[in-house]
Amino acid sequence: MRGRTPIIGLEAASLAAGCLPVLLAARNEPIASPARHGISPAEHQQTIEALKPPKRQRPAIAILALNEGTEVCDFLSAYGVLAESGVADLTVVADRTDPILFYPSIRIETQATTAQFDARYPEGADYVVVPAMEPHDDPAIIAWIKVQHGKGAEIVSICNGALTLAAAGLLDGRRATGHWYSIKQLQAKHQTMEWVRDRRYVVDRGVATSTGITASIPLMIALVEAIGGRAAADELAARLGVANWDARHSSAAFRLTFEHRWTFIRNKLTFWRHEAIGINVDDDVDEIALGLMVDAYARTELNKLITVGAAGGFVQSRRGLRLRSDAPAAAGADTVLQPQKDEPARTLDRELARIASRYDTPTAAFVALTMEYPWSEQQARRVQN
């Protein structure tokens, strides 16, 4: 299993020697409150117009993955939202026919190779969705993104998918964003990129970028609004449990404090508290809920995460993915959790409350930080009540 939980709960690309001393050397920094005000209707409409499909009335969307390692929640949440909407022809694309390995867990079957997609759509995709991948600069992936962009496809990154877009040269001279932990890296290597603060997604001349992991859901609903109109987006958001999907965000709310660093170190070192958490992967499992749950529990640093499912092979998810879990049975798991199907976009609210109750509030806050999700102890109490 690849990159179970990176050193501060980010993508596997953040695993680097010397991170622990950085955590230990932390200063206690205040956390700002998340943005309370929405985006103006005019700005939202401008963003939606910039996301309009460039070619077809019914767009072709490729969700790109790296066979060796793709971030589980980035991919599954984007796929789940787009597949649920039904507004486009959606294809899971990878360089090879091999199964796609998600980190920290789960495999899926590839629906088409890049060569097969090219044969099916010689004029290119309308959109290419790029989740975080490890390594982020795979030459075959970068070459294909460049070709698709050259054919007029809009390239849409989720979280550290921005690192892949940057490696392809698509952020140079553009306004963009990314996971809060990677912004300095992007700015250092791509000095003509303009980081846009306080926006969870940014669109600039055919390239869209988003902040950390949980920005994928609002960005994908915005994409649905651009394709199918506001009524389609409203209906979809209601089904999924999404209150708003505009670009509201507070960049200052996401930074490592002394408490976050201490929580990470404490959880890693108190091995006697560690347990095995199983998450069911069965037929009709909801992709959005599954991705959020797997990511959240893996980031606590207090458990070994095991996805469990049917013996002997793949199961079919709610919206048509072929998924394979880590193990055919829950043997060895202290607790087995079931992803819910109702309002799957609210999964993180529910699970952060449960993590706070099961472990402690600082652990839940650390998970929320690494997933760039605005959350507070007060929210946990509301969900629990």
Tab-separated table of C-alpha atoms in Angstrom:
chain	number	residue	atom	x	y	z
A	1	MET	CA	0.000	0.000	0.000
A	2	ARG	CA	1.478	3.305	-1.143
A	3	GLY	CA	2.134	6.313	1.102
A	4	ARG	CA	-0.258	5.374	3.937
A	5	THR	CA	-0.245	8.819	5.502
A	6	PRO	CA	2.400	11.396	4.599
A	7	ILE	CA	4.256	13.221	7.329
A	8	ILE	CA	1.704	15.956	7.844
A	9	GLY	CA	-1.190	14.173	6.200
A	10	LEU	CA	-0.641	15.603	2.729
A	11	GLU	CA	-0.105	13.736	-0.529
A	12	ALA	CA	2.782	11.285	-0.757
A	13	ALA	CA	4.792	13.979	-2.506
A	14	SER	CA	5.166	15.667	0.884
A	15	LEU	CA	7.070	12.725	2.365
A	16	ALA	CA	10.571	14.097	2.679
A	17	ALA	CA	13.539	13.671	4.967
A	18	GLY	CA	13.823	16.418	7.522
A	19	CYS	CA	10.110	17.141	7.960
A	20	LEU	CA	10.057	16.001	11.573
A	21	PRO	CA	12.633	18.598	12.694
A	22	VAL	CA	10.508	21.243	10.981
A	23	LEU	CA	7.501	20.090	12.958
A	24	LEU	CA	9.466	20.127	16.195
A	25	ALA	CA	10.711	23.658	15.537
A	26	ALA	CA	7.210	25.068	15.222
A	27	ARG	CA	6.029	28.403	16.521
A	28	ASN	CA	2.593	28.841	17.965
A	29	GLU	CA	0.643	30.754	15.293
A	30	PRO	CA	-2.966	31.871	15.484
A	31	ILE	CA	-5.537	30.471	13.108
A	32	ALA	CA	-7.859	32.874	11.354
A	33	SER	CA	-11.543	32.091	11.059
A	34	PRO	CA	-12.766	30.762	7.712
A	35	ALA	CA	-14.293	33.312	5.355
A	36	ARG	CA	-17.831	34.091	6.437
A	37	HIS	CA	-18.918	35.935	3.314
A	38	GLY	CA	-19.628	34.454	-0.062
A	39	ILE	CA	-18.422	35.466	-3.473
A	40	SER	CA	-20.331	38.192	-5.294
A	41	PRO	CA	-22.815	36.933	-7.927
A	42	ALA	CA	-20.865	38.779	-10.606
A	43	GLU	CA	-17.574	37.081	-9.729
A	44	HIS	CA	-19.223	33.675	-9.485
A	45	GLN	CA	-20.849	34.108	-12.881
A	46	GLN	CA	-17.535	35.197	-14.389
A	47	THR	CA	-15.923	32.007	-13.072
A	48	ILE	CA	-18.745	29.856	-14.417
A	49	GLU	CA	-18.417	31.484	-17.837
A	50	ALA	CA	-14.686	30.728	-17.809
A	51	LEU	CA	-15.523	27.050	-17.171
A	52	LYS	CA	-17.981	26.717	-20.065
A	53	PRO	CA	-17.319	23.681	-22.280
A	54	PRO	CA	-15.025	24.688	-25.125
A	55	LYS	CA	-16.177	22.172	-27.760
A	56	ARG	CA	-19.217	19.938	-27.382
A	57	GLN	CA	-22.730	20.545	-26.107
A	58	ARG	CA	-22.326	17.290	-24.168
A	59	PRO	CA	-18.684	17.445	-23.101
A	60	ALA	CA	-16.151	14.638	-22.966
A	61	ILE	CA	-14.343	14.632	-19.615
A	62	ALA	CA	-11.206	12.603	-18.902
A	63	ILE	CA	-10.381	12.056	-15.242
A	64	LEU	CA	-6.680	11.373	-15.414
A	65	ALA	CA	-4.852	9.025	-13.057
A	66	LEU	CA	-1.345	7.719	-12.614
A	67	ASN	CA	-1.302	3.921	-12.426
A	68	GLU	CA	1.433	3.957	-9.775
A	69	GLY	CA	-0.293	6.312	-7.341
A	70	THR	CA	-3.207	8.775	-7.332
A	71	GLU	CA	-4.735	10.532	-4.309
A	72	VAL	CA	-7.868	8.641	-3.324
A	73	CYS	CA	-10.203	11.463	-2.258
A	74	ASP	CA	-9.138	13.877	-5.004
A	75	PHE	CA	-10.112	11.274	-7.569
A	76	LEU	CA	-13.170	9.608	-6.023
A	77	SER	CA	-14.915	12.824	-4.991
A	78	ALA	CA	-14.434	14.388	-8.427
A	79	TYR	CA	-15.593	11.238	-10.177
A	80	GLY	CA	-18.602	10.848	-7.877
A	81	VAL	CA	-19.842	14.411	-8.380
A	82	LEU	CA	-19.434	14.371	-12.160
A	83	ALA	CA	-20.904	10.891	-12.593
A	84	GLU	CA	-23.878	11.754	-10.375
A	85	SER	CA	-24.588	14.864	-12.463
A	86	GLY	CA	-24.897	13.000	-15.752
A	87	VAL	CA	-24.077	16.155	-17.738
A	88	ALA	CA	-21.028	14.785	-19.549
A	89	ASP	CA	-19.407	11.651	-20.946
A	90	LEU	CA	-16.910	10.661	-18.261
A	91	THR	CA	-13.871	8.400	-18.730
A	92	VAL	CA	-11.217	7.247	-16.250
A	93	VAL	CA	-7.948	7.553	-18.181
A	94	ALA	CA	-4.456	6.297	-17.333
A	95	ASP	CA	-1.307	5.686	-19.317
A	96	ARG	CA	-1.619	1.889	-19.085
A	97	THR	CA	-4.364	-0.729	-18.747
A	98	ASP	CA	-3.002	-1.794	-15.319
A	99	PRO	CA	-5.235	-1.084	-12.308
A	100	ILE	CA	-4.828	2.376	-10.771
A	101	LEU	CA	-3.413	2.347	-7.245
A	102	PHE	CA	-4.832	5.008	-4.948
A	103	TYR	CA	-2.996	6.196	-1.884
A	104	PRO	CA	-3.496	5.466	0.934
A	105	SER	CA	-5.749	2.593	-0.199
A	106	ILE	CA	-7.924	0.980	-2.927
A	107	ARG	CA	-7.375	0.063	-6.566
A	108	ILE	CA	-9.681	0.701	-9.510
A	109	GLU	CA	-9.818	-0.566	-13.063
A	110	THR	CA	-8.711	1.783	-15.837
A	111	GLN	CA	-11.544	2.550	-18.251
A	112	ALA	CA	-9.305	3.718	-21.119
A	113	THR	CA	-5.640	4.290	-21.778
A	114	THR	CA	-4.533	7.677	-23.045
A	115	ALA	CA	-4.027	6.075	-26.487
A	116	GLN	CA	-7.544	4.607	-26.454
A	117	PHE	CA	-9.042	7.927	-25.394
A	118	ASP	CA	-7.156	9.668	-28.206
A	119	ALA	CA	-8.567	7.183	-30.721
A	120	ARG	CA	-12.093	7.736	-29.381
A	121	TYR	CA	-11.746	11.537	-29.239
A	122	PRO	CA	-9.123	12.542	-31.829
A	123	GLU	CA	-10.090	16.200	-31.430
A	124	GLY	CA	-9.358	15.948	-27.700
A	125	ALA	CA	-11.342	16.177	-24.477
A	126	ASP	CA	-13.395	19.152	-23.373
A	127	TYR	CA	-11.976	18.821	-19.873
A	128	VAL	CA	-9.096	16.911	-18.304
A	129	VAL	CA	-9.394	16.597	-14.516
A	130	VAL	CA	-6.019	16.102	-12.803
A	131	PRO	CA	-5.952	14.893	-9.163
A	132	ALA	CA	-2.794	14.761	-7.069
A	133	MET	CA	-0.371	12.071	-8.227
A	134	GLU	CA	2.899	10.667	-6.976
A	135	PRO	CA	5.262	11.251	-8.627
A	136	HIS	CA	3.697	14.492	-9.807
A	137	ASP	CA	5.970	14.882	-12.832
A	138	ASP	CA	5.515	11.582	-14.671
A	139	PRO	CA	6.738	12.269	-18.260
A	140	ALA	CA	3.914	10.357	-20.001
A	141	ILE	CA	1.225	12.113	-17.973
A	142	ILE	CA	2.746	15.543	-18.555
A	143	ALA	CA	3.111	14.939	-22.283
A	144	TRP	CA	-0.540	13.900	-22.588
A	145	ILE	CA	-1.776	16.918	-20.633
A	146	LYS	CA	0.196	19.196	-22.942
A	147	VAL	CA	-1.299	17.551	-26.022
A	148	GLN	CA	-4.826	17.834	-24.632
A	149	HIS	CA	-4.299	21.464	-23.721
A	150	GLY	CA	-2.960	22.097	-27.217
A	151	LYS	CA	-6.187	20.615	-28.619
A	152	GLY	CA	-8.240	23.109	-26.608
A	153	ALA	CA	-9.192	21.057	-23.541
A	154	GLU	CA	-9.698	22.898	-20.257
A	155	ILE	CA	-7.280	21.448	-17.706
A	156	VAL	CA	-8.704	21.268	-14.175
A	157	SER	CA	-6.496	20.316	-11.220
A	158	ILE	CA	-7.511	19.208	-7.738
A	159	CYS	CA	-5.254	19.995	-4.771
A	160	ASN	CA	-1.662	18.951	-5.565
A	161	GLY	CA	-2.690	18.189	-9.100
A	162	ALA	CA	-1.449	21.772	-9.407
A	163	LEU	CA	2.098	20.405	-9.094
A	164	THR	CA	1.511	18.305	-12.202
A	165	LEU	CA	0.072	21.275	-14.088
A	166	ALA	CA	3.059	23.334	-13.011
A	167	ALA	CA	5.446	20.636	-14.256
A	168	ALA	CA	3.619	20.800	-17.590
A	169	GLY	CA	4.256	24.566	-17.731
A	170	LEU	CA	0.572	25.463	-17.461
A	171	LEU	CA	0.805	27.684	-14.375
A	172	ASP	CA	3.553	29.970	-15.655
A	173	GLY	CA	2.103	33.448	-16.097
A	174	ARG	CA	-1.295	32.383	-14.763
A	175	ARG	CA	-3.356	33.102	-11.680
A	176	ALA	CA	-3.653	29.891	-9.681
A	177	THR	CA	-3.931	28.211	-6.306
A	178	GLY	CA	-3.154	24.853	-4.701
A	179	HIS	CA	-2.959	23.026	-1.377
A	180	TRP	CA	-1.816	25.473	1.296
A	181	TYR	CA	1.257	23.373	2.081
A	182	SER	CA	2.489	23.425	-1.527
A	183	ILE	CA	2.070	27.111	-2.345
A	184	LYS	CA	5.645	28.051	-1.374
A	185	GLN	CA	6.994	25.209	-3.498
A	186	LEU	CA	4.937	26.362	-6.474
A	187	GLN	CA	5.976	29.979	-6.047
A	188	ALA	CA	9.664	29.084	-5.712
A	189	LYS	CA	9.739	26.986	-8.871
A	190	HIS	CA	7.264	29.023	-10.930
A	191	GLN	CA	7.874	32.653	-10.106
A	192	THR	CA	5.530	34.004	-12.772
A	193	MET	CA	2.572	32.145	-11.253
A	194	GLU	CA	0.317	34.498	-9.287
A	195	TRP	CA	-1.094	32.845	-6.168
A	196	VAL	CA	-4.691	33.949	-5.607
A	197	ARG	CA	-5.504	34.036	-1.897
A	198	ASP	CA	-8.933	33.430	-0.397
A	199	ARG	CA	-10.336	31.502	-3.354
A	200	ARG	CA	-10.774	27.741	-3.230
A	201	TYR	CA	-10.666	27.516	-7.010
A	202	VAL	CA	-9.288	29.820	-9.697
A	203	VAL	CA	-9.810	29.746	-13.476
A	204	ASP	CA	-7.412	31.483	-15.849
A	205	ARG	CA	-7.403	30.995	-19.633
A	206	GLY	CA	-8.413	27.383	-19.837
A	207	VAL	CA	-6.641	26.223	-16.673
A	208	ALA	CA	-8.439	25.728	-13.339
A	209	THR	CA	-6.717	25.030	-10.029
A	210	SER	CA	-8.100	24.424	-6.552
A	211	THR	CA	-7.012	24.420	-2.933
A	212	GLY	CA	-6.656	21.275	-0.802
A	213	ILE	CA	-8.496	18.014	-1.232
A	214	THR	CA	-12.007	19.058	-0.167
A	215	ALA	CA	-12.169	21.822	-2.794
A	216	SER	CA	-12.830	19.116	-5.381
A	217	ILE	CA	-16.544	18.913	-4.564
A	218	PRO	CA	-17.400	22.632	-4.963
A	219	LEU	CA	-15.176	22.873	-8.037
A	220	MET	CA	-16.877	19.909	-9.703
A	221	ILE	CA	-20.330	21.345	-8.945
A	222	ALA	CA	-19.204	24.641	-10.476
A	223	LEU	CA	-18.157	22.639	-13.538
A	224	VAL	CA	-21.617	21.060	-13.629
A	225	GLU	CA	-23.171	24.528	-13.441
A	226	ALA	CA	-21.018	25.648	-16.379
A	227	ILE	CA	-22.118	22.641	-18.431
A	228	GLY	CA	-25.717	22.055	-17.377
A	229	GLY	CA	-26.877	25.349	-15.871
A	230	ARG	CA	-27.709	26.589	-12.386
A	231	ALA	CA	-30.800	24.413	-11.928
A	232	ALA	CA	-28.786	21.244	-12.572
A	233	ALA	CA	-26.131	22.381	-10.102
A	234	ASP	CA	-28.748	23.277	-7.461
A	235	GLU	CA	-30.402	19.862	-7.760
A	236	LEU	CA	-27.067	18.049	-7.635
A	237	ALA	CA	-25.864	20.029	-4.607
A	238	ALA	CA	-29.085	19.257	-2.730
A	239	ARG	CA	-28.714	15.515	-3.395
A	240	LEU	CA	-25.090	15.487	-2.281
A	241	GLY	CA	-25.562	17.708	0.774
A	242	VAL	CA	-23.602	20.753	-0.410
A	243	ALA	CA	-24.685	24.145	0.919
A	244	ASN	CA	-22.581	26.289	-1.428
A	245	TRP	CA	-20.056	25.724	-4.174
A	246	ASP	CA	-18.728	29.177	-4.936
A	247	ALA	CA	-15.037	29.992	-4.468
A	248	ARG	CA	-15.265	31.274	-0.868
A	249	HIS	CA	-12.178	30.430	1.157
A	250	SER	CA	-9.889	31.805	3.866
A	251	SER	CA	-6.259	31.084	3.067
A	252	ALA	CA	-5.107	32.380	6.460
A	253	ALA	CA	-7.192	29.718	8.221
A	254	PHE	CA	-4.856	26.959	7.066
A	255	ARG	CA	-1.389	26.893	8.583
A	256	LEU	CA	0.492	24.613	10.938
A	257	THR	CA	0.330	25.706	14.558
A	258	PHE	CA	2.280	24.321	17.491
A	259	GLU	CA	-0.792	22.278	18.481
A	260	HIS	CA	-1.048	20.684	15.023
A	261	ARG	CA	2.603	19.732	15.043
A	262	TRP	CA	2.429	18.412	18.573
A	263	THR	CA	-0.692	16.371	17.730
A	264	PHE	CA	1.078	14.767	14.775
A	265	ILE	CA	4.161	13.860	16.827
A	266	ARG	CA	2.141	12.657	19.803
A	267	ASN	CA	-0.109	10.463	17.646
A	268	LYS	CA	2.858	8.939	15.823
A	269	LEU	CA	4.705	8.137	19.036
A	270	THR	CA	1.854	6.871	21.243
A	271	PHE	CA	1.804	3.534	19.425
A	272	TRP	CA	-0.220	1.865	22.190
A	273	ARG	CA	-3.209	3.954	21.089
A	274	HIS	CA	-3.004	2.746	17.501
A	275	GLU	CA	-5.734	0.502	16.128
A	276	ALA	CA	-6.849	-1.117	12.875
A	277	ILE	CA	-9.778	0.635	11.189
A	278	GLY	CA	-11.642	-1.215	8.437
A	279	ILE	CA	-13.781	0.573	5.849
A	280	ASN	CA	-16.218	-1.465	3.785
A	281	VAL	CA	-15.894	-1.393	0.002
A	282	ASP	CA	-18.894	-3.272	-1.328
A	283	ASP	CA	-21.180	-3.162	-4.336
A	284	ASP	CA	-22.990	0.187	-4.596
A	285	VAL	CA	-20.522	1.931	-2.255
A	286	ASP	CA	-20.687	5.703	-2.656
A	287	GLU	CA	-17.423	6.985	-4.147
A	288	ILE	CA	-17.584	10.419	-2.510
A	289	ALA	CA	-18.208	9.070	0.987
A	290	LEU	CA	-15.598	6.349	0.544
A	291	GLY	CA	-12.858	8.739	-0.561
A	292	LEU	CA	-13.529	11.167	2.275
A	293	MET	CA	-13.602	8.425	4.911
A	294	VAL	CA	-10.435	6.686	3.751
A	295	ASP	CA	-8.534	9.951	3.600
A	296	ALA	CA	-9.767	11.224	6.957
A	297	TYR	CA	-8.978	8.138	9.029
A	298	ALA	CA	-5.610	7.572	7.363
A	299	ARG	CA	-4.570	11.111	8.375
A	300	THR	CA	-5.186	10.649	12.103
A	301	GLU	CA	-1.799	8.889	12.515
A	302	LEU	CA	-3.581	6.677	15.064
A	303	ASN	CA	-4.588	3.689	12.981
A	304	LYS	CA	-3.720	1.214	10.313
A	305	LEU	CA	-6.381	1.682	7.651
A	306	ILE	CA	-7.717	-1.416	5.874
A	307	THR	CA	-10.359	-1.323	3.162
A	308	VAL	CA	-12.339	-4.567	3.160
A	309	GLY	CA	-14.595	-5.993	0.475
A	310	ALA	CA	-15.733	-9.027	-1.447
A	311	ALA	CA	-13.322	-11.924	-1.766
A	312	GLY	CA	-11.571	-12.517	-5.032
A	313	GLY	CA	-11.819	-9.336	-7.012
A	314	PHE	CA	-13.478	-6.061	-7.869
A	315	VAL	CA	-16.863	-4.674	-6.839
A	316	GLN	CA	-18.896	-2.056	-8.692
A	317	SER	CA	-19.401	1.286	-6.996
A	318	ARG	CA	-22.612	3.291	-6.987
A	319	ARG	CA	-21.701	5.157	-10.169
A	320	GLY	CA	-19.892	2.474	-12.117
A	321	LEU	CA	-16.280	2.250	-10.952
A	322	ARG	CA	-14.694	-1.154	-10.516
A	323	LEU	CA	-13.027	-1.048	-7.093
A	324	ARG	CA	-10.803	-3.477	-5.240
A	325	SER	CA	-10.145	-3.277	-1.500
A	326	ASP	CA	-7.041	-4.187	0.499
A	327	ALA	CA	-8.489	-7.348	2.020
A	328	PRO	CA	-11.464	-9.684	1.426
A	329	ALA	CA	-12.493	-9.742	5.087
A	330	ALA	CA	-12.336	-7.609	8.196
A	331	ALA	CA	-9.997	-9.971	10.030
A	332	GLY	CA	-7.648	-7.947	12.186
A	333	ALA	CA	-9.761	-4.776	12.158
A	334	ASP	CA	-10.757	-3.403	15.549
A	335	THR	CA	-13.679	-1.526	14.016
A	336	VAL	CA	-15.329	-1.666	10.578
A	337	LEU	CA	-17.023	1.475	9.232
A	338	GLN	CA	-19.585	1.754	6.444
A	339	PRO	CA	-19.643	4.772	4.083
A	340	GLN	CA	-23.089	6.351	4.037
A	341	LYS	CA	-25.058	6.936	0.845
A	342	ASP	CA	-27.192	9.868	1.986
A	343	GLU	CA	-25.681	13.332	1.453
A	344	PRO	CA	-22.184	11.921	0.857
A	345	ALA	CA	-20.596	15.379	0.647
A	346	ARG	CA	-21.367	15.790	4.372
A	347	THR	CA	-19.279	12.729	5.226
A	348	LEU	CA	-16.392	14.783	6.560
A	349	ASP	CA	-18.639	16.683	8.987
A	350	ARG	CA	-19.871	13.368	10.370
A	351	GLU	CA	-16.496	11.650	10.462
A	352	LEU	CA	-14.569	14.568	11.970
A	353	ALA	CA	-17.097	14.579	14.808
A	354	ARG	CA	-16.561	10.841	15.254
A	355	ILE	CA	-12.782	11.220	15.121
A	356	ALA	CA	-13.003	13.926	17.792
A	357	SER	CA	-15.113	11.604	19.933
A	358	ARG	CA	-13.054	8.460	19.254
A	359	TYR	CA	-9.627	10.070	19.637
A	360	ASP	CA	-9.704	13.770	20.530
A	361	THR	CA	-10.518	17.178	19.090
A	362	PRO	CA	-6.898	18.114	18.214
A	363	THR	CA	-6.675	14.995	16.032
A	364	ALA	CA	-9.882	15.953	14.208
A	365	ALA	CA	-8.558	19.500	13.759
A	366	PHE	CA	-5.305	18.127	12.324
A	367	VAL	CA	-7.225	15.989	9.807
A	368	ALA	CA	-9.334	18.983	8.780
A	369	LEU	CA	-6.195	21.082	8.309
A	370	THR	CA	-4.486	18.532	6.068
A	371	MET	CA	-7.636	18.155	3.969
A	372	GLU	CA	-8.011	21.974	3.873
A	373	TYR	CA	-11.514	21.800	5.289
A	374	PRO	CA	-12.963	24.598	7.470
A	375	TRP	CA	-13.978	22.908	10.708
A	376	SER	CA	-14.301	23.684	14.386
A	377	GLU	CA	-15.073	21.963	17.681
A	378	GLN	CA	-18.454	23.716	17.618
A	379	GLN	CA	-19.284	21.948	14.341
A	380	ALA	CA	-18.398	18.614	15.937
A	381	ARG	CA	-20.802	19.254	18.798
A	382	ARG	CA	-23.613	20.215	16.388
A	383	VAL	CA	-23.189	16.988	14.407
A	384	GLN	CA	-22.976	14.870	17.562
A	385	ASN	CA	-26.168	16.437	18.903
